[in-house]
Each structure stands twice: as structure tokens, then as C-alpha cells.
JSON list of C-alpha atoms in Angstrom, two decimals:
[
{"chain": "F", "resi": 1, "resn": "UNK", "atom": "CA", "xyz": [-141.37, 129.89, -27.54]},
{"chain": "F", "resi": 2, "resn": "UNK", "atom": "CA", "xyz": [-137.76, 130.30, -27.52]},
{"chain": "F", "resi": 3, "resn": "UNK", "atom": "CA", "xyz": [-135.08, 132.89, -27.17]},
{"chain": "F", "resi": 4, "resn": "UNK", "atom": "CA", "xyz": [-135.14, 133.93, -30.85]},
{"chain": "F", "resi": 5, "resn": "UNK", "atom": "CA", "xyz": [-139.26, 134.43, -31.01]},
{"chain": "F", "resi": 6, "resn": "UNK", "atom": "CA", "xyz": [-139.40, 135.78, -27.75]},
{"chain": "F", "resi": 7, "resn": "UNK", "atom": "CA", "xyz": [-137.06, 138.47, -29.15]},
{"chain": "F", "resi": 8, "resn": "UNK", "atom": "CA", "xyz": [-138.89, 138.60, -32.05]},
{"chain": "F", "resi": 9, "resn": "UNK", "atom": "CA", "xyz": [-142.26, 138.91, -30.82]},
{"chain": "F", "resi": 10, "resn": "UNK", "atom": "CA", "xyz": [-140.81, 141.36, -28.51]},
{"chain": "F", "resi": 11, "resn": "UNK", "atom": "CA", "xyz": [-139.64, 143.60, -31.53]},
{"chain": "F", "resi": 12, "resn": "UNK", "atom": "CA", "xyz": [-142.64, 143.87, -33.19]},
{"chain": "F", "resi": 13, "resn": "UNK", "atom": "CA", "xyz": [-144.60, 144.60, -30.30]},
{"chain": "F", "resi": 14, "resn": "UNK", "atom": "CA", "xyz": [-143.20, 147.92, -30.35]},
{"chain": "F", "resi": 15, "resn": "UNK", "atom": "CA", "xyz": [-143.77, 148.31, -34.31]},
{"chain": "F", "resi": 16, "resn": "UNK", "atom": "CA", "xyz": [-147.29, 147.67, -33.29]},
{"chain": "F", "resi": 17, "resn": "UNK", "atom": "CA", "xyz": [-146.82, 149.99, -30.78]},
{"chain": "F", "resi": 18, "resn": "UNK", "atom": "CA", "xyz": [-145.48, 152.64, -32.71]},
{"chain": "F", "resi": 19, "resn": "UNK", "atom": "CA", "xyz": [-147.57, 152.82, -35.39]},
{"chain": "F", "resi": 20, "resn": "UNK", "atom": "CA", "xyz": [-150.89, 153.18, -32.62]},
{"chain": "F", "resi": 21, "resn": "UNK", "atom": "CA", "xyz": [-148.92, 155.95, -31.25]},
{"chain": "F", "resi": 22, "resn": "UNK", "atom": "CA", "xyz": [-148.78, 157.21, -34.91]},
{"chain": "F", "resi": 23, "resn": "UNK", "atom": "CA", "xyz": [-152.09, 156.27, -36.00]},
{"chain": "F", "resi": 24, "resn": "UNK", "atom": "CA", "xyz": [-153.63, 158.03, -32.72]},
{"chain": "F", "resi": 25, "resn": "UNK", "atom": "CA", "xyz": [-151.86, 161.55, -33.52]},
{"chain": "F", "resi": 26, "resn": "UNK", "atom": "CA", "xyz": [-153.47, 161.45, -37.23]},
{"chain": "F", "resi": 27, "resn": "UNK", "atom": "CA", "xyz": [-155.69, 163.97, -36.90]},
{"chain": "F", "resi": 28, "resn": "UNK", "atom": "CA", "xyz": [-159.82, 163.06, -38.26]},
{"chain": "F", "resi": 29, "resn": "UNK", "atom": "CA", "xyz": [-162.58, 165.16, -37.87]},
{"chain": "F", "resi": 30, "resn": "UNK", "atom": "CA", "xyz": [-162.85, 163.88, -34.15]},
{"chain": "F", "resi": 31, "resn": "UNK", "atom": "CA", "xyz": [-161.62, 165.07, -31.41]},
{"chain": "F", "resi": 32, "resn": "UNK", "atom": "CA", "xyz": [-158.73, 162.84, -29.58]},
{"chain": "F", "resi": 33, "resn": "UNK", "atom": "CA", "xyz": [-156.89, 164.35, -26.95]},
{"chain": "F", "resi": 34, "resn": "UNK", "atom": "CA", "xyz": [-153.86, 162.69, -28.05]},
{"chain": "F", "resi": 35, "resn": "UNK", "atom": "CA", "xyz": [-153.28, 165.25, -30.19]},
{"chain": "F", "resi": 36, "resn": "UNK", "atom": "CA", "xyz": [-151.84, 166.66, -27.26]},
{"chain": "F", "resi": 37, "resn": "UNK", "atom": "CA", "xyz": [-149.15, 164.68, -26.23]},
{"chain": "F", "resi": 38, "resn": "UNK", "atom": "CA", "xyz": [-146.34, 165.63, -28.21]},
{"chain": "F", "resi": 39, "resn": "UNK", "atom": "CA", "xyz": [-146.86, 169.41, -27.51]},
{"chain": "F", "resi": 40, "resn": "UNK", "atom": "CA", "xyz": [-144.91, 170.91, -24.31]},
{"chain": "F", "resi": 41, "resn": "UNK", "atom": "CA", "xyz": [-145.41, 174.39, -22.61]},
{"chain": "F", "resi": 42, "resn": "UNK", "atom": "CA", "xyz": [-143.00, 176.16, -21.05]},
{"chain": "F", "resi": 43, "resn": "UNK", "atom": "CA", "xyz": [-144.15, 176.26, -17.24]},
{"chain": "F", "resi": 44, "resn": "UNK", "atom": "CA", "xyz": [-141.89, 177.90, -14.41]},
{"chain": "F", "resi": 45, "resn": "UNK", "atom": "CA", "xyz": [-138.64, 177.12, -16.81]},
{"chain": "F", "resi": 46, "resn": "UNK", "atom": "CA", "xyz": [-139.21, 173.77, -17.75]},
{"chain": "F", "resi": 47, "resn": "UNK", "atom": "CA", "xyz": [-140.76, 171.81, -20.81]},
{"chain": "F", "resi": 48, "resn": "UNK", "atom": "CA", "xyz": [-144.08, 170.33, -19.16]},
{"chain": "F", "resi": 49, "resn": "UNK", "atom": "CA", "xyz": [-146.54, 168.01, -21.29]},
{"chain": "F", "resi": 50, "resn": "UNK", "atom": "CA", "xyz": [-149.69, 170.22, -21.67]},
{"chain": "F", "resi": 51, "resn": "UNK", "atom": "CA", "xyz": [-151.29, 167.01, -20.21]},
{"chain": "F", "resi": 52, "resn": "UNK", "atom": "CA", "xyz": [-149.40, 167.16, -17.06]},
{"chain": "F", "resi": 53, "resn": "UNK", "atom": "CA", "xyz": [-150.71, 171.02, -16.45]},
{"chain": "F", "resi": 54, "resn": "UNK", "atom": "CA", "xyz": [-154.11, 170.43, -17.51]},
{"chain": "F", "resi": 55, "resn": "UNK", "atom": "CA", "xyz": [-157.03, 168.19, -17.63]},
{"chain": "F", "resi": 56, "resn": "UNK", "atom": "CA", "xyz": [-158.42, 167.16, -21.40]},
{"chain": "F", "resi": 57, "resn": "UNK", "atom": "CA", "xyz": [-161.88, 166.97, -21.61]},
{"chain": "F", "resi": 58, "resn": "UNK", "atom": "CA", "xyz": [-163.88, 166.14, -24.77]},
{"chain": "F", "resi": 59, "resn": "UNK", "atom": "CA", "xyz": [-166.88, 167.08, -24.16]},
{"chain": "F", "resi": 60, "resn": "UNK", "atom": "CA", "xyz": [-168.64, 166.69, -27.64]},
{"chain": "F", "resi": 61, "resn": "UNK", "atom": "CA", "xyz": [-166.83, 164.80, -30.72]},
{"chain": "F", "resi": 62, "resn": "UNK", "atom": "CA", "xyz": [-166.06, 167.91, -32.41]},
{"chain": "F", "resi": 63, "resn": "UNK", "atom": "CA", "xyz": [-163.72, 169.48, -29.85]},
{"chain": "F", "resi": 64, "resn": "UNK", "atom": "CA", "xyz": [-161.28, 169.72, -26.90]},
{"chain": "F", "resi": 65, "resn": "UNK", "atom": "CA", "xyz": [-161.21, 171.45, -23.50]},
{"chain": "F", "resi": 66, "resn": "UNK", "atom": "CA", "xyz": [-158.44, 172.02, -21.83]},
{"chain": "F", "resi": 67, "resn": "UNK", "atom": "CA", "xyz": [-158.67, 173.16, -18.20]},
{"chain": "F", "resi": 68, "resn": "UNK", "atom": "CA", "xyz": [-155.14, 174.30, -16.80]},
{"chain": "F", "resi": 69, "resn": "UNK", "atom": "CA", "xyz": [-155.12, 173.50, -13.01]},
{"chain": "F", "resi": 70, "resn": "UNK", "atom": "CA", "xyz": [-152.74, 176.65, -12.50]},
{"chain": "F", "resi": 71, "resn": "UNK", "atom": "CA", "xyz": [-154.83, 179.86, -14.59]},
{"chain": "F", "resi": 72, "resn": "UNK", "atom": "CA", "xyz": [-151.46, 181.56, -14.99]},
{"chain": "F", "resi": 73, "resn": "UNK", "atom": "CA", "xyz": [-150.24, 178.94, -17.14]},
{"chain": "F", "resi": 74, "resn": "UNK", "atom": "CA", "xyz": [-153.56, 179.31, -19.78]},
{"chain": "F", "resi": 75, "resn": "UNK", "atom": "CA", "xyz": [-151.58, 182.39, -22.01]},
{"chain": "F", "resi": 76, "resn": "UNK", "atom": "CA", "xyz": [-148.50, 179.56, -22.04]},
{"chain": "F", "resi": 77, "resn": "UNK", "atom": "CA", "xyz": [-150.45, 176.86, -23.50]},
{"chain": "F", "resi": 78, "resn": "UNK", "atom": "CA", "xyz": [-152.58, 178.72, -26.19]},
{"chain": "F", "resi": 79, "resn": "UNK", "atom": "CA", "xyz": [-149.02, 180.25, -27.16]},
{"chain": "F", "resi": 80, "resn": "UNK", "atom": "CA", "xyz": [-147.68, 176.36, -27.44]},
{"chain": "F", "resi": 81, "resn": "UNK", "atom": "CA", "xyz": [-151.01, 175.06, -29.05]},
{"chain": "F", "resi": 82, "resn": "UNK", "atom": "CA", "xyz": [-150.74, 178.32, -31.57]},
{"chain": "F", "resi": 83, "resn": "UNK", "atom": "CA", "xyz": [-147.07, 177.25, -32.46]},
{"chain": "F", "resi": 84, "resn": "UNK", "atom": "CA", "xyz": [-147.36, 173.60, -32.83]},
{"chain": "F", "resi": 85, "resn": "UNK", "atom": "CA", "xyz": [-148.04, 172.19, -36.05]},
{"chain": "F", "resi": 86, "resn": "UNK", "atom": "CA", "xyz": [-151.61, 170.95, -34.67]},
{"chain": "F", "resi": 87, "resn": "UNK", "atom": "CA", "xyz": [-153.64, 173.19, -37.47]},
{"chain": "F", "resi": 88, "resn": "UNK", "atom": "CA", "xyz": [-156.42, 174.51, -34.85]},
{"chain": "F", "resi": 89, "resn": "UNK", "atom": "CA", "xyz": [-156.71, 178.10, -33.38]},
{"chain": "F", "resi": 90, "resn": "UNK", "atom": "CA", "xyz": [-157.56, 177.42, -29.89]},
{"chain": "F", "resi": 91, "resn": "UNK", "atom": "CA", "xyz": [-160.52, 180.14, -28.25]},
{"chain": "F", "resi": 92, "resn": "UNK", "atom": "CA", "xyz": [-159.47, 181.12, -24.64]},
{"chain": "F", "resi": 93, "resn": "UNK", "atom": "CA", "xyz": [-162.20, 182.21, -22.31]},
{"chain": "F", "resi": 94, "resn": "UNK", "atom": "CA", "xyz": [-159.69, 182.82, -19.03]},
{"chain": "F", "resi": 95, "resn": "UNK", "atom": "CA", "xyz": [-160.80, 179.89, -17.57]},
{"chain": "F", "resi": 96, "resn": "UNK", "atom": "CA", "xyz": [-160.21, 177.50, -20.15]},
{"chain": "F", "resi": 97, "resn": "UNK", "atom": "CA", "xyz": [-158.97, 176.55, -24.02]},
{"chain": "F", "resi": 98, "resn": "UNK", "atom": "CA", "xyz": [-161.49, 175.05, -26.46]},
{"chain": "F", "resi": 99, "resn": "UNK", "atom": "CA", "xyz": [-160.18, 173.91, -29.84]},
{"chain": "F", "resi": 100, "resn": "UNK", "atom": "CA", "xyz": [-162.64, 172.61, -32.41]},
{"chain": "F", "resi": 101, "resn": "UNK", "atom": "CA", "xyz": [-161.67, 169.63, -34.71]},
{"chain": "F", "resi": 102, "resn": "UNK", "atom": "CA", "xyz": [-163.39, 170.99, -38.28]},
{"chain": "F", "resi": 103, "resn": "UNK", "atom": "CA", "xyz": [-164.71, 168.04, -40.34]},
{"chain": "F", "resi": 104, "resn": "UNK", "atom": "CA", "xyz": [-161.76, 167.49, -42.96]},
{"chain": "F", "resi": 105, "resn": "UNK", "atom": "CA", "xyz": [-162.85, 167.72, -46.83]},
{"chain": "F", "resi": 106, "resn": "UNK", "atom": "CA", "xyz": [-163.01, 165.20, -48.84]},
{"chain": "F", "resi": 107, "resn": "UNK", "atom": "CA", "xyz": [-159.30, 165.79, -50.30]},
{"chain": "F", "resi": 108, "resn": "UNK", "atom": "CA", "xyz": [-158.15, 166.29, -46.76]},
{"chain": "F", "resi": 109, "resn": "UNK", "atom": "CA", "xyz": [-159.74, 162.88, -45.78]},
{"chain": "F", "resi": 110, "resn": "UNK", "atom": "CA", "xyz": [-157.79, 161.13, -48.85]},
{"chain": "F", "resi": 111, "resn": "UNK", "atom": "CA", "xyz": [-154.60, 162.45, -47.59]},
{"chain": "F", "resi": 112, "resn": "UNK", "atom": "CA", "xyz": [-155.08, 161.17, -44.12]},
{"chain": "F", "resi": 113, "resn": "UNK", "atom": "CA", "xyz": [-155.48, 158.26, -45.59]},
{"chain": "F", "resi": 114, "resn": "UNK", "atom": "CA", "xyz": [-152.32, 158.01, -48.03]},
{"chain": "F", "resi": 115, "resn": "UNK", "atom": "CA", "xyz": [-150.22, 159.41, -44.43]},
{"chain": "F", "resi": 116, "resn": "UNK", "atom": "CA", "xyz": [-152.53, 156.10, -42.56]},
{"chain": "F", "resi": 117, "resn": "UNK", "atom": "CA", "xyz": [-151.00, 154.00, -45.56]},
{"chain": "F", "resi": 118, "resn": "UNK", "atom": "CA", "xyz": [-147.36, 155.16, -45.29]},
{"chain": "F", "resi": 119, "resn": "UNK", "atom": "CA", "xyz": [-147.37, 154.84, -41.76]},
{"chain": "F", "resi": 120, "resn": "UNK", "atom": "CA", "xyz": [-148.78, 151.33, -42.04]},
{"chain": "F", "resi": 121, "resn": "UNK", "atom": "CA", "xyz": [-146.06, 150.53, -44.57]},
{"chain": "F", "resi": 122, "resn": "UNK", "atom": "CA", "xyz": [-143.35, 151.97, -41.90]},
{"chain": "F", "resi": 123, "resn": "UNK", "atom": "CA", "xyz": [-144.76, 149.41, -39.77]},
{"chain": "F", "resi": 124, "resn": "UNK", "atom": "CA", "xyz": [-144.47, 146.49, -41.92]},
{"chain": "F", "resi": 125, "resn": "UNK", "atom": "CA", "xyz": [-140.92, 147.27, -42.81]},
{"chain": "F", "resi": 126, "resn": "UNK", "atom": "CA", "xyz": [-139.66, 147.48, -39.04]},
{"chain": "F", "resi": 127, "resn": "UNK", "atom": "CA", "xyz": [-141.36, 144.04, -38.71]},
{"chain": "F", "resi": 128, "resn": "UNK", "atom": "CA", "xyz": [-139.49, 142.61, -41.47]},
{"chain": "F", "resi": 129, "resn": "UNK", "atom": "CA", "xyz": [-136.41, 143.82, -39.83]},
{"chain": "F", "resi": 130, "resn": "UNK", "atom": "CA", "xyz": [-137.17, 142.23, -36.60]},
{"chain": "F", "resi": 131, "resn": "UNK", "atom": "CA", "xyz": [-137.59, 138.88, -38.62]},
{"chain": "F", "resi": 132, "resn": "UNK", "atom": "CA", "xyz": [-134.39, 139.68, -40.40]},
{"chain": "F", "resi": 133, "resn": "UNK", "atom": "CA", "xyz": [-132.64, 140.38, -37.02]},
{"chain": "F", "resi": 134, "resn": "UNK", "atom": "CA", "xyz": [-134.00, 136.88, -35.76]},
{"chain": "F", "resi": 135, "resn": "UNK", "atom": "CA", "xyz": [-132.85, 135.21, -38.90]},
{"chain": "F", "resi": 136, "resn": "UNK", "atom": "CA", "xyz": [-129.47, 136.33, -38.61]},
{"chain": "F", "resi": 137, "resn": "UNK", "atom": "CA", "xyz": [-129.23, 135.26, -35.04]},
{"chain": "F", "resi": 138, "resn": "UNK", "atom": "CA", "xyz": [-130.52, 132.18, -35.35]},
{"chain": "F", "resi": 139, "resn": "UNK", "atom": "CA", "xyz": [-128.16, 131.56, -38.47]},
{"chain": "F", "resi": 140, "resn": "UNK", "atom": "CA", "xyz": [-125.03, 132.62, -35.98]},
{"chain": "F", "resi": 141, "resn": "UNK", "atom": "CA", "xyz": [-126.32, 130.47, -33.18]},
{"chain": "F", "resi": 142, "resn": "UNK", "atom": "CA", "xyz": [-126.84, 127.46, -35.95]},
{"chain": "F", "resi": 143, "resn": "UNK", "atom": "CA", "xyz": [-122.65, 128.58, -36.96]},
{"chain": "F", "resi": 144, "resn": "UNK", "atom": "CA", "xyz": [-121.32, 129.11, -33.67]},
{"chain": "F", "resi": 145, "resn": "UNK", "atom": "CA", "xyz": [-123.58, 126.65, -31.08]},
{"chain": "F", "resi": 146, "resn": "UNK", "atom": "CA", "xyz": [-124.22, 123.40, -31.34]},
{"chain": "F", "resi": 147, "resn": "UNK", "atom": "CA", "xyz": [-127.41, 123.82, -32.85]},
{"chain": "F", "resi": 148, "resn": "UNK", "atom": "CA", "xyz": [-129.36, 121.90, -35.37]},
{"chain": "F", "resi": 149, "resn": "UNK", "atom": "CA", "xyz": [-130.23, 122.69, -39.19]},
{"chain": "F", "resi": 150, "resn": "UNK", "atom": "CA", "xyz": [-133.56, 121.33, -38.24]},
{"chain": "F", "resi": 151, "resn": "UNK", "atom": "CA", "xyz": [-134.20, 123.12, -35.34]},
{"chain": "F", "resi": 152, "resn": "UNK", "atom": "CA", "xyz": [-132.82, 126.39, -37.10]},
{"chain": "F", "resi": 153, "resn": "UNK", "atom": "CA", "xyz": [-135.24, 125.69, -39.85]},
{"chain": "F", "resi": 154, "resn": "UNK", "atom": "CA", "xyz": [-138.03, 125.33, -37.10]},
{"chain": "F", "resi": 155, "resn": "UNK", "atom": "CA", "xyz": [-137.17, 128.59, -35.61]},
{"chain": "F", "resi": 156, "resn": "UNK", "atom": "CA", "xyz": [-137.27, 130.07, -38.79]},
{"chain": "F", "resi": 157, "resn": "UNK", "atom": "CA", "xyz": [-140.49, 129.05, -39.98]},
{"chain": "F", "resi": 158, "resn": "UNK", "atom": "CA", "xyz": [-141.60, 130.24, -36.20]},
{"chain": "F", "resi": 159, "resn": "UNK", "atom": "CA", "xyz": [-140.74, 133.48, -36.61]},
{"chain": "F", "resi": 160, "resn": "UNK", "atom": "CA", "xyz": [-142.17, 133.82, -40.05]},
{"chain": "F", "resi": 161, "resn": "UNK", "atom": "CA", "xyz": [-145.73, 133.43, -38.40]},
{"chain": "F", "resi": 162, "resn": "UNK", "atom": "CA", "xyz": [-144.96, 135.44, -36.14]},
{"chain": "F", "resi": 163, "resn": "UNK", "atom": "CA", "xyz": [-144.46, 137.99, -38.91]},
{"chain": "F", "resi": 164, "resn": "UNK", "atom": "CA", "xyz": [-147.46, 137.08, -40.36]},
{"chain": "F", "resi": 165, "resn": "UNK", "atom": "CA", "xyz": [-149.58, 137.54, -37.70]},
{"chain": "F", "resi": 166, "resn": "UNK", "atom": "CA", "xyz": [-147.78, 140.86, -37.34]},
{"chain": "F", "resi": 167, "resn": "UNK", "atom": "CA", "xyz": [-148.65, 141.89, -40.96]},
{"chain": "F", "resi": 168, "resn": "UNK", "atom": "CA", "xyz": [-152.34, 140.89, -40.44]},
{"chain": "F", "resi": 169, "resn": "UNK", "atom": "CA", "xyz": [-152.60, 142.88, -37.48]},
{"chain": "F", "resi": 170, "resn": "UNK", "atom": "CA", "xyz": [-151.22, 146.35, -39.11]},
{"chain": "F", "resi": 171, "resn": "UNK", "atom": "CA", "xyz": [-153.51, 145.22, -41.96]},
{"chain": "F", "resi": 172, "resn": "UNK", "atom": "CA", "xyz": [-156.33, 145.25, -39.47]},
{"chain": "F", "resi": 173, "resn": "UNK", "atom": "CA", "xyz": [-155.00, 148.98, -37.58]},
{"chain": "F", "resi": 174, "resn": "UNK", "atom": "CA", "xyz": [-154.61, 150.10, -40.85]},
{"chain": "F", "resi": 175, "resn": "UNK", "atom": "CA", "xyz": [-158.33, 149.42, -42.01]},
{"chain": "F", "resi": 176, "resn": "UNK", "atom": "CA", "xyz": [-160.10, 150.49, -38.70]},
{"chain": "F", "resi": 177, "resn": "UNK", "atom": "CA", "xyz": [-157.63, 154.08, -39.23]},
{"chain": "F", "resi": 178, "resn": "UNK", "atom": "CA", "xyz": [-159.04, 154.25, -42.81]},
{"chain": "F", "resi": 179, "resn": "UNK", "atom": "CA", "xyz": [-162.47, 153.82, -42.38]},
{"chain": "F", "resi": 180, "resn": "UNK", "atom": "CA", "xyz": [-162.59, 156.05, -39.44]},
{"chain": "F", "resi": 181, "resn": "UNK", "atom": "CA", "xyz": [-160.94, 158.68, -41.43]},
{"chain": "F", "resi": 182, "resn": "UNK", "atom": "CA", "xyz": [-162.76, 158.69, -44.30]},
{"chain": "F", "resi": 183, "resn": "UNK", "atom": "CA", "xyz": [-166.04, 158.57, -41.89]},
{"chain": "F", "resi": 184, "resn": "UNK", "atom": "CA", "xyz": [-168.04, 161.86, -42.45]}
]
């Protein structure tokens, strides 16, 4: 590969990286302690992860337990879970936090679904700016270098596999997301 798929390929690795990020906060009627990551606690004066002051168990597919390693820091955590826009009332028993993941209805599951879709979309879109991004500097190399119409051309066609295989893969994140969403 050269400089200008290398770059590429770099670029929409993240995408794909991104939208599994995305895809893995969507919330289904299983429990995914992921859920979790994007929610800090305030811990001795400083935003913490709740995964850095806890461990995440999930002990059946239906629900979470979260086991603070320090007990003072339990009230701190329900009070972050409560105010984050995570949907679920966690139940404290002073020793640890359960939240159950309810089965979503069938409308619920539809709209997970259309959010799975958009998301998808977003994807597709950053990785037809990354192809734009390589077109354009393989069009200035082509201008200012010494370098070939052919070998641009070759480039070019290079990275629009590359895109392909891209697209096909979101395709393919996109339809495991669905079906496991829509899975009662």
C-alpha cells in the first residue's frame, strides 16, 4: 500500500471504530456494561470513570452489578447513575448497585433501530470523507510531484476499495446491531 491508502485505511479505521463505540452504548434489552463508560462520579474532587471505582459484573443478561471497591463512594455513583441519561433506577443494597436492563417494547426496539441506522449512516459519511481527503491529496501530489496520471488513477481506484470494503463492513455492524436489537 502506499502513503495515500495507508492514510486512508487509517481514517476509516477510526469510523469503524467510532461507530462500535456508538453501537456498544445503544442500549437493548441486555445488559452491557458499556453503558457505563461515559458516566463519571465525583470521587475525592475529581471526575473518576465509574469503571475505575468499581468492578462491573453482569451476572445474568438482564442486569448490572456494580461493586465500588471504596463503600463510601456507593451514594456518589447511584447519584451519577440517577443523573445520567442512562434511563434505569439503580437499587442500592450498601454493598452494591444493581440496575436491571427492562426488555424494550416493540416501539422502543424500532427506535433503537432507526438510532442503529443513523449511526451507521454517520459512519458511512466519515468514510466518504476519508476517501475524499485521499482524493484530494493524491490530486495535489499528481499537481505538485512528479507523479503520474496513471499511477494517480491507480491510487484512486485503490482507495475506492478500500471504501468499499469499509461500507460492507458498517453494512455488516449495522445488521448484527439490528438483529440483536430487535431480538426479544
Amino acid at each position: 500500500m502506499s502513503e495515500y491508502t495507508d492514510r486512508a485505511k487509517s481514517d476509516m479505521d477510526k469510523c469503524v471504530d467510532n461507530l462500535k463505540a456508538a453501537f456498544a452504548k445503544v442500549r437493548t434489552g441486555r445488559a452491557n456494561a458499556h453503558v457505563l463508560d461515559s458516566i463519571k462520579v465525583e470521587y475525592y474532587g475529581q471526575m473518576t470513570p465509574i469503571t475505575q471505582l468499581a468492578g462491573v459484573k453482569v451476572p445474568e443478561a438482564s442486569a448490572l452489578v456494580i461493586e465500588p471497591w471504596d463503600k463510601s463512594a456507593l451514594r456518589s455513583i447511584v447519584k451519577a447513575i440517577e443523573a445520567s441519561d442512562l434511563g434505569i433506577t439503580p437499587n442500592e443494597d450498601g454493598v452494591s448497585i444493581r440496575l436491571p436492563f427492562p426488555k424494550p417494547t416493540e416501539e422502543r426496539r424500532r427506535e433503537l433501530a432507526k438510532e442503529c441506522n443513523k449511526l451507521a449512516e454517520e459512519a458511512k459519511v466519515a468514510i466518504r470523507k476519508a476517501r475524499g481527503d485521499a482524493n484530494k491529496r493524491i490530486d495535489r501530489a499528481e499537481k505538485d510531484e512528479d507523479f503520474p496520471e496513471d499511477d494517480a488513477n491507480r491510487e484512486k481506484k485503490a482507495v475506492q476499495k478500500l471504501t468499499d470494503e469499509y461500507a460492507k463492513k458498517v453494512d455488516a455492524m449495522l445488521k448484527t446491531k439490528t438483529a440483536e436489537v430487535m431480538e426479544i
